[in-house]
Coordinates of C-alpha atoms and ligand atoms in Angstrom, one line a residue:
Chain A
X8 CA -30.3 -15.0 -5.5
X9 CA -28.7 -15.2 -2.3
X10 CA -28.4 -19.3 -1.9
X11 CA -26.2 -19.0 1.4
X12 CA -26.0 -22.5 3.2
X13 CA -27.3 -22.7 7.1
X14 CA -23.4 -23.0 7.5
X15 CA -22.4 -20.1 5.8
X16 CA -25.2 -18.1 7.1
X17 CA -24.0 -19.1 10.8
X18 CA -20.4 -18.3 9.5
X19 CA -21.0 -15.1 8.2
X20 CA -23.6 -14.2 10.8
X21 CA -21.5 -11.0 12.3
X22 CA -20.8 -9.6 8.5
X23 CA -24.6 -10.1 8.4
X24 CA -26.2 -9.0 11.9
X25 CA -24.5 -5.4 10.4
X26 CA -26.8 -3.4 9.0
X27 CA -24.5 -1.4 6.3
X28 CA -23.7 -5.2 5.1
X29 CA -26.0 -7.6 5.6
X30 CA -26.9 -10.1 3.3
X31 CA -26.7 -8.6 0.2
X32 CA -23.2 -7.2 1.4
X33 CA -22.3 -10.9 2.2
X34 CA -23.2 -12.0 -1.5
X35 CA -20.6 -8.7 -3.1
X36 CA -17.6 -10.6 -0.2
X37 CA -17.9 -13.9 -1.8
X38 CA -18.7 -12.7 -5.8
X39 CA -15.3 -10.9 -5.5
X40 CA -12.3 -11.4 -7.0
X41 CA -8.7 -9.8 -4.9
X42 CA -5.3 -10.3 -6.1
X43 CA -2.9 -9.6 -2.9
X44 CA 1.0 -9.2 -4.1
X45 CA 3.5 -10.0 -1.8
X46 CA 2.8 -13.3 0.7
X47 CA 4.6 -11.3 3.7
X48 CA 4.0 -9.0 6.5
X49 CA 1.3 -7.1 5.1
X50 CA -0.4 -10.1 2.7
X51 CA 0.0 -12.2 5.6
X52 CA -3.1 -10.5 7.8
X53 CA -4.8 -9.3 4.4
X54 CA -4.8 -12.9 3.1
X55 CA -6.2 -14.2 6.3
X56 CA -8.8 -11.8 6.7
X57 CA -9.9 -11.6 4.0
X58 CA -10.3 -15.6 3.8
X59 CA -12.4 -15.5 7.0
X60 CA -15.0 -12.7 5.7
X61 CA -15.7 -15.2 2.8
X62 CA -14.2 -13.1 -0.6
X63 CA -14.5 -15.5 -3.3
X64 CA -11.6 -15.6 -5.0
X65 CA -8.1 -14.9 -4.0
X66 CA -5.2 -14.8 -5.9
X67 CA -1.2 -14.5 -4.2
X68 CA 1.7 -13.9 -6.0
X69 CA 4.8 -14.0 -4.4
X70 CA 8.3 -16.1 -5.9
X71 CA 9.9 -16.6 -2.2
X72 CA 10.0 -19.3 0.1
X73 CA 9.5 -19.2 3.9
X74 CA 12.6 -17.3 6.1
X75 CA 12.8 -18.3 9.4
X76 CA 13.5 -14.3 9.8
X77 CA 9.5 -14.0 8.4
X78 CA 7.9 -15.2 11.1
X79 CA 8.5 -12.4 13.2
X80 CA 5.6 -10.1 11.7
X81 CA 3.9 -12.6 8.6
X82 CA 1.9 -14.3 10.5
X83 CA 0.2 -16.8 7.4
X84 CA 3.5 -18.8 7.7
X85 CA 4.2 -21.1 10.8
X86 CA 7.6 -22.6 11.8
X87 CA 6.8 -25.7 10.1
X88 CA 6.7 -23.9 6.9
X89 CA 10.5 -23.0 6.3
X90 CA 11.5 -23.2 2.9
X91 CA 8.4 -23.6 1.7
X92 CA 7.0 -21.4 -0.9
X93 CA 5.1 -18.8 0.9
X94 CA 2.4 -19.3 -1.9
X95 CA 1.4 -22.9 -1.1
X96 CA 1.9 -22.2 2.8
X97 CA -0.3 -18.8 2.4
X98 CA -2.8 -21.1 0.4
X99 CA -3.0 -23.8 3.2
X100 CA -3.9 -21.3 6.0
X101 CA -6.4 -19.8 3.7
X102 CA -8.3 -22.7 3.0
X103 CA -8.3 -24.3 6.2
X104 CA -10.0 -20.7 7.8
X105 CA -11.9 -21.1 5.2
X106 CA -12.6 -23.7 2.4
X107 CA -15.3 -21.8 0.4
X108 CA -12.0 -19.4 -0.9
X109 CA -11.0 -20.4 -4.5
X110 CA -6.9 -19.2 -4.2
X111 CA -4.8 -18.6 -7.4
X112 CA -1.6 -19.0 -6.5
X113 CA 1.3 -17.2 -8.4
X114 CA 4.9 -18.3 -7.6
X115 CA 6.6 -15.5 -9.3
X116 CA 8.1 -11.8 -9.3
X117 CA 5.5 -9.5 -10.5
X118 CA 7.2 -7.2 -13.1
X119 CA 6.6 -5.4 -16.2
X120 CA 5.6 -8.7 -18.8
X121 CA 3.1 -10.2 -16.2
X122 CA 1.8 -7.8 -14.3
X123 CA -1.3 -6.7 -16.5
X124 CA -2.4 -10.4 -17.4
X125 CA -2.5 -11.3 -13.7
X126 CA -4.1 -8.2 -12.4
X127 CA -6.7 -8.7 -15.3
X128 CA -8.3 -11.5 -13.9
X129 CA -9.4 -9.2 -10.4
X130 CA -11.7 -6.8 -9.3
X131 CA -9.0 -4.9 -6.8
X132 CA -5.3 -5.5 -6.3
X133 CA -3.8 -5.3 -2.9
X134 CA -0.2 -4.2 -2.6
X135 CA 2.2 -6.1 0.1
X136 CA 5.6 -5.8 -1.2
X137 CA 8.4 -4.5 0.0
X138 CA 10.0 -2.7 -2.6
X139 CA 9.8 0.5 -4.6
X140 CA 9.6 -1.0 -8.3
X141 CA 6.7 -3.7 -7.3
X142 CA 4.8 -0.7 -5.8
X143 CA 5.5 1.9 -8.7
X144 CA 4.5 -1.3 -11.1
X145 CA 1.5 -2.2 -9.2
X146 CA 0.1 1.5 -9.2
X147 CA 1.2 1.9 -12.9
X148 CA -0.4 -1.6 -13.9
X149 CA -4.0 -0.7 -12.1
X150 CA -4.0 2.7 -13.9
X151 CA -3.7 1.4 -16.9
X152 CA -6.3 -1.8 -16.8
X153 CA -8.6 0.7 -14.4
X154 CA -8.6 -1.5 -11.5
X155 CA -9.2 -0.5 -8.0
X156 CA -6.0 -1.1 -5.2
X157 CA -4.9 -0.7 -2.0
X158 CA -1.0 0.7 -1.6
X159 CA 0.6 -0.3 2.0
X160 CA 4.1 0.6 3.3
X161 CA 5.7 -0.3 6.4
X162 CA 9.1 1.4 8.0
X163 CA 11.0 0.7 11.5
X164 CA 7.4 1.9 13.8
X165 CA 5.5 3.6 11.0
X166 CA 2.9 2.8 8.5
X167 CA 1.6 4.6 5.2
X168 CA -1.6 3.3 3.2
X169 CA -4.2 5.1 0.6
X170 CA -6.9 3.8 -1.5
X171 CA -6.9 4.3 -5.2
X172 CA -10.2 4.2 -7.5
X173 CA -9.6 5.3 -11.5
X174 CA -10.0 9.0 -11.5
X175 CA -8.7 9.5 -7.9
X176 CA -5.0 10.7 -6.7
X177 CA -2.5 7.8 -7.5
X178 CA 0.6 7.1 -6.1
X179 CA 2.8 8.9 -8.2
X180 CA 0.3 11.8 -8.4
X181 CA 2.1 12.8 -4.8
X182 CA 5.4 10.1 -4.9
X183 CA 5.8 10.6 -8.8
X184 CA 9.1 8.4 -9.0
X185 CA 10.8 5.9 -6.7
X186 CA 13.7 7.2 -4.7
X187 CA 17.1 6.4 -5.9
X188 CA 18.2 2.7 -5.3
X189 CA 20.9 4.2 -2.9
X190 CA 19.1 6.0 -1.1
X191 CA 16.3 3.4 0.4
X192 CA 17.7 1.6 3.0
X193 CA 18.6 -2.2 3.2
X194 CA 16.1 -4.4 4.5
X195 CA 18.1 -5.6 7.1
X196 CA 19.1 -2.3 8.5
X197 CA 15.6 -1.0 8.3
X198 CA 13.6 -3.7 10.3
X199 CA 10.2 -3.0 11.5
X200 CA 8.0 -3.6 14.8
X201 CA 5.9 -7.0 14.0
X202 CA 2.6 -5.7 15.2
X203 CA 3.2 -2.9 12.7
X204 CA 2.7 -5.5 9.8
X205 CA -0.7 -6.2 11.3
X206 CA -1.9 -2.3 12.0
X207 CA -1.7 -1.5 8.4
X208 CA -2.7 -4.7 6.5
X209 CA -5.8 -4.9 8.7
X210 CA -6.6 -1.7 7.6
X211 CA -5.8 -2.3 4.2
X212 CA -8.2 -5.8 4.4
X213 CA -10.9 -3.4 5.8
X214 CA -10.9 -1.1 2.6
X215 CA -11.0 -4.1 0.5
X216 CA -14.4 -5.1 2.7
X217 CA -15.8 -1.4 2.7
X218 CA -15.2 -1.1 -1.2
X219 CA -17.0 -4.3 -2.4
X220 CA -19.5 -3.7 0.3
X221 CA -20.1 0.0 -1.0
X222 CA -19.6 0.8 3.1
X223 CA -18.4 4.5 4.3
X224 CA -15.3 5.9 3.1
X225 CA -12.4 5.1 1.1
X226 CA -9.4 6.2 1.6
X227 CA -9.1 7.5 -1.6
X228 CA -7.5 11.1 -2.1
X229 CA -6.1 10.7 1.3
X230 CA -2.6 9.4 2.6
X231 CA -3.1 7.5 5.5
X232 CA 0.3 7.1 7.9
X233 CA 0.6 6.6 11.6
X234 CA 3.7 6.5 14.0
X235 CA 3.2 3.1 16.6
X236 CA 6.1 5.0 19.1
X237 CA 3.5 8.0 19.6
X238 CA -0.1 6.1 17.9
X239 CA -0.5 9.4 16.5
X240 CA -2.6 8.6 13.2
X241 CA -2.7 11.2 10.6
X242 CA -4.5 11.3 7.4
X243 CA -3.1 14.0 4.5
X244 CA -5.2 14.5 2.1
X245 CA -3.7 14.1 -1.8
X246 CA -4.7 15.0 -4.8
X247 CA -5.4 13.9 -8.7
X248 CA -2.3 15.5 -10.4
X249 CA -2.9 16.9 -13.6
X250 CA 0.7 16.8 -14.6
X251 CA 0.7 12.7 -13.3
X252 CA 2.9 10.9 -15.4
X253 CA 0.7 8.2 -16.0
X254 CA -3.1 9.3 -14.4
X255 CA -2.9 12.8 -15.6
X256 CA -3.8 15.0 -18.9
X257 CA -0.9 14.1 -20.9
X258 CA 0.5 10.9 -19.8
X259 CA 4.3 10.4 -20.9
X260 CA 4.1 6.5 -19.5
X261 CA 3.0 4.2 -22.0
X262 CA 4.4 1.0 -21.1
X263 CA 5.3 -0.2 -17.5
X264 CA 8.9 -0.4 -15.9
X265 CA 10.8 -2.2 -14.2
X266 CA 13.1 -0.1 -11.8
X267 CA 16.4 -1.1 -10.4
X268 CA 15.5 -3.9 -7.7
X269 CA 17.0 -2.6 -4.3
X270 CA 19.4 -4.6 -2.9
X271 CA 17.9 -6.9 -0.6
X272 CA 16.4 -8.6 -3.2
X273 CA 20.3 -9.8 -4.1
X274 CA 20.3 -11.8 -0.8
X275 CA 17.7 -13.7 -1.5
X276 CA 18.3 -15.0 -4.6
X277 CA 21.9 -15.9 -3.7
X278 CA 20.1 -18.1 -0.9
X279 CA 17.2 -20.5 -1.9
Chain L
X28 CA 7.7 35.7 12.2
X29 CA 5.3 33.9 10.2
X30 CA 2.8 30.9 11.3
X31 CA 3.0 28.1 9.4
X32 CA 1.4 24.8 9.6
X33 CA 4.2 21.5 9.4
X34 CA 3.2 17.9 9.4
X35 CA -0.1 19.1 11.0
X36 CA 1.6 20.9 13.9
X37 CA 1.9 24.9 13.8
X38 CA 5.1 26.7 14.1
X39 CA 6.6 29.9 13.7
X40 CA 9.3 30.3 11.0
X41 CA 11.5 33.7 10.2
X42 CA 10.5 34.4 6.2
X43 CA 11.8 34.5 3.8
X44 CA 12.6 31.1 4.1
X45 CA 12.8 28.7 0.4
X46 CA 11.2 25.2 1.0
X47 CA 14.6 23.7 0.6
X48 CA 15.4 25.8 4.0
X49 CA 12.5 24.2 5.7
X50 CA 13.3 20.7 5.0
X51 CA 16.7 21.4 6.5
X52 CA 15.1 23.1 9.6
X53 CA 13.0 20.1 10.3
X54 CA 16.2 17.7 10.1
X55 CA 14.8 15.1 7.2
X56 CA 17.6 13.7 7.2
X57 CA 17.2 12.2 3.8
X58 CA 15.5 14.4 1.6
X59 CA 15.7 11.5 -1.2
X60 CA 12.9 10.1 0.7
X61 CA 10.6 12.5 1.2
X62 CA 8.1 13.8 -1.2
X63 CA 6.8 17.7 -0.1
X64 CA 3.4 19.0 -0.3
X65 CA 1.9 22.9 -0.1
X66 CA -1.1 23.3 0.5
X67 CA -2.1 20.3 -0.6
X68 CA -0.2 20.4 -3.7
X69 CA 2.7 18.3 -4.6
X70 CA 6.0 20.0 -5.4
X71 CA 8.6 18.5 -7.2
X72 CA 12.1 18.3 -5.9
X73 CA 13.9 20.4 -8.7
X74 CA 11.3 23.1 -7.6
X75 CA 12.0 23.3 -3.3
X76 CA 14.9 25.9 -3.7
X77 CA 12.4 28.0 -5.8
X78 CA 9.7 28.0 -3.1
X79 CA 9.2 30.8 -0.9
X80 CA 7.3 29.9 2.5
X81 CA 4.5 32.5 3.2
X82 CA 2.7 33.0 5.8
X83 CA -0.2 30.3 6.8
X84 CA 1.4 27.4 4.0
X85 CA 0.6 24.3 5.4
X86 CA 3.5 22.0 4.5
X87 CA 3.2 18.1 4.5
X88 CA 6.9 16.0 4.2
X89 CA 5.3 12.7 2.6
X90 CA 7.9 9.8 3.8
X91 CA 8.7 7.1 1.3
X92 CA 7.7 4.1 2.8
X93 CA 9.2 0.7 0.9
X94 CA 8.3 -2.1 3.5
X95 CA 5.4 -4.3 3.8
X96 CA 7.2 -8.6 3.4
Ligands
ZN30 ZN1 -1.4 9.9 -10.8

């Protein structure tokens, strides 16, 4: 059952050494399967992380290449990697931390016609993107094939990130709709701390671990957010919505949707 | 004055006072990104100015947060 090589035992040997994981926790890491969405600041530690603690199978989907303005915060890319697709350069770090990781890549958007055949092919879906319809499609998409995910969000100094299981609060059981296009602001006058990037997909990479490895608590029917300026963490706790437009009694969402793209997107499509 | 519980922190608010009238008071300066909770219980927007504060409402501004490349 558990035919671990000397090598990966010595690799793996602080996963192991716990007690809440050990071997048997080892063998769910490397049977699983994570899809992470959005190569950037928050896929970026994800990705790498969860490389190192061995998961078997990871797939990326991102359509961008690499901006020397990335490097700042998404840490998978290195200054030799401008222009190139952040799939590929995500997928080079990844194997050379660690070459037991099969790694799917996906060099496209993730909208409404192929979100549901990618996530299919995963046991949990990691969100990393940077914008209000990706994360509304991603939620939408896990409800409806029942898959497991982490939602992250980043802003300026702050971070935001729950769990969601089927059954437990989603995000539009407490966000129900994306803001207006208008109102979200531009990606270049938002910016956000580097480090910041790091803080929340760690923690997101850790929920992935504790969820395969059946380990503590999720954060499931709880909103996660902390403030770097004061370090003050906070968790809210949310709840199931009966009146959810897609996880609730009567859903009124029977397909998914692709909302208005904000505009930063624009930019970098007039680039490439 | 009533005590109230905002973002965690307690405060003391003159009633009556309409949700919509505490978002204002605590200066969200875009209430297009915010979602609001009550006691744990999500309130849509079209409801706020229907919402009367009472006293010991614990009140959560939920930020929409868009980043993460
Ligand atoms: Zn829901």
């Amino acid at each position: 059952m558990f035919d671990f090589t000397e090598e990966q035992i010595q690799r793996y040997s602080r996963h192991i050494l716990l007690q809440d994981v050990g071997v048997e926790g080892q063998e769910k890491i490397q049977n699983a399967k994570v899809l992470v969405v959005g190569a950037g600041g928050l896929g970026a530690p994800v990705s790498l992380y969860l490389a190192a603690a061995g998961i078997g199978r990871i797939g990326i989907v991102d359509a961008d290449v690499v901006d020397l303005s990335n490097l700042q915060r998404q840490v998978i890319h290195f200054t030799k990697d401008v222009g190139v697709p952040k799939v590929e350069s995500a997928k080079e770090k990844i194997l050379a931390i660690n070459p037991d990781v099969k790694v799917d890549t996906y060099r496209e958007f993730l909208y409404s016609a192929n979100a549901l055949d990618i996530i299919k092919e995963y046991d949990f879906v990691v969100d990393g993107t940077d914008n209000f319809p990706v994360k509304f499609l991603i939620n939408d998409a896990c409800v409806m094939a029942g898959k497991p995910f982490s939602h992250g969000g980043i802003l300026r100094f702050n971070g935001q990130t729950f769990t969601h299981l089927p059954g437990t609060a989603c995000y539009r059981c407490f966000f129900k709709e994306p803001p207006p296009a208008g109102a979200v602001p531009t990606c270049s006058q938002a910016g956000v701390l580097g480090a910041i990037a790091g803080m929340l997909g760690t923690i997101q990479a850790a929920e992935v671990l504790k969820y395969f490895t059946g380990v503590g608590q999720l954060l499931t029917n709880r909103l996660l957010i902390f403030d770097a300026k004061t370090m003050q963490f906070r968790t809210i706790p949310v709840k199931h919505r009966p009146t959810c437009e897609i996880c609730g009694e009567h859903p009124t969402i029977d397909h998914l949707i692709d909302y208005e793209q904000p505009t930063c997107e624009l930019k970098k499509h007039k680039k490439s | 004055m009533a005590k109230i519980i905002v973002n965690g922190e307690a405060k003391e608010v003159q009633l009556p006072l309409t949700l919509s009238e505490l978002i204002k008071q605590n200066n969200v300066s875009q209430p297009e990104m915010v979602s609001v909770q009550v006691n744990e219980d999500f309130v849509d927007r079209t409801e706020w100015p229907d919402i009367q504060i009472k006293e010991g409402d614990a009140v959560d501004f939920l930020y929409f947060m868009g980043g993460g490349m």
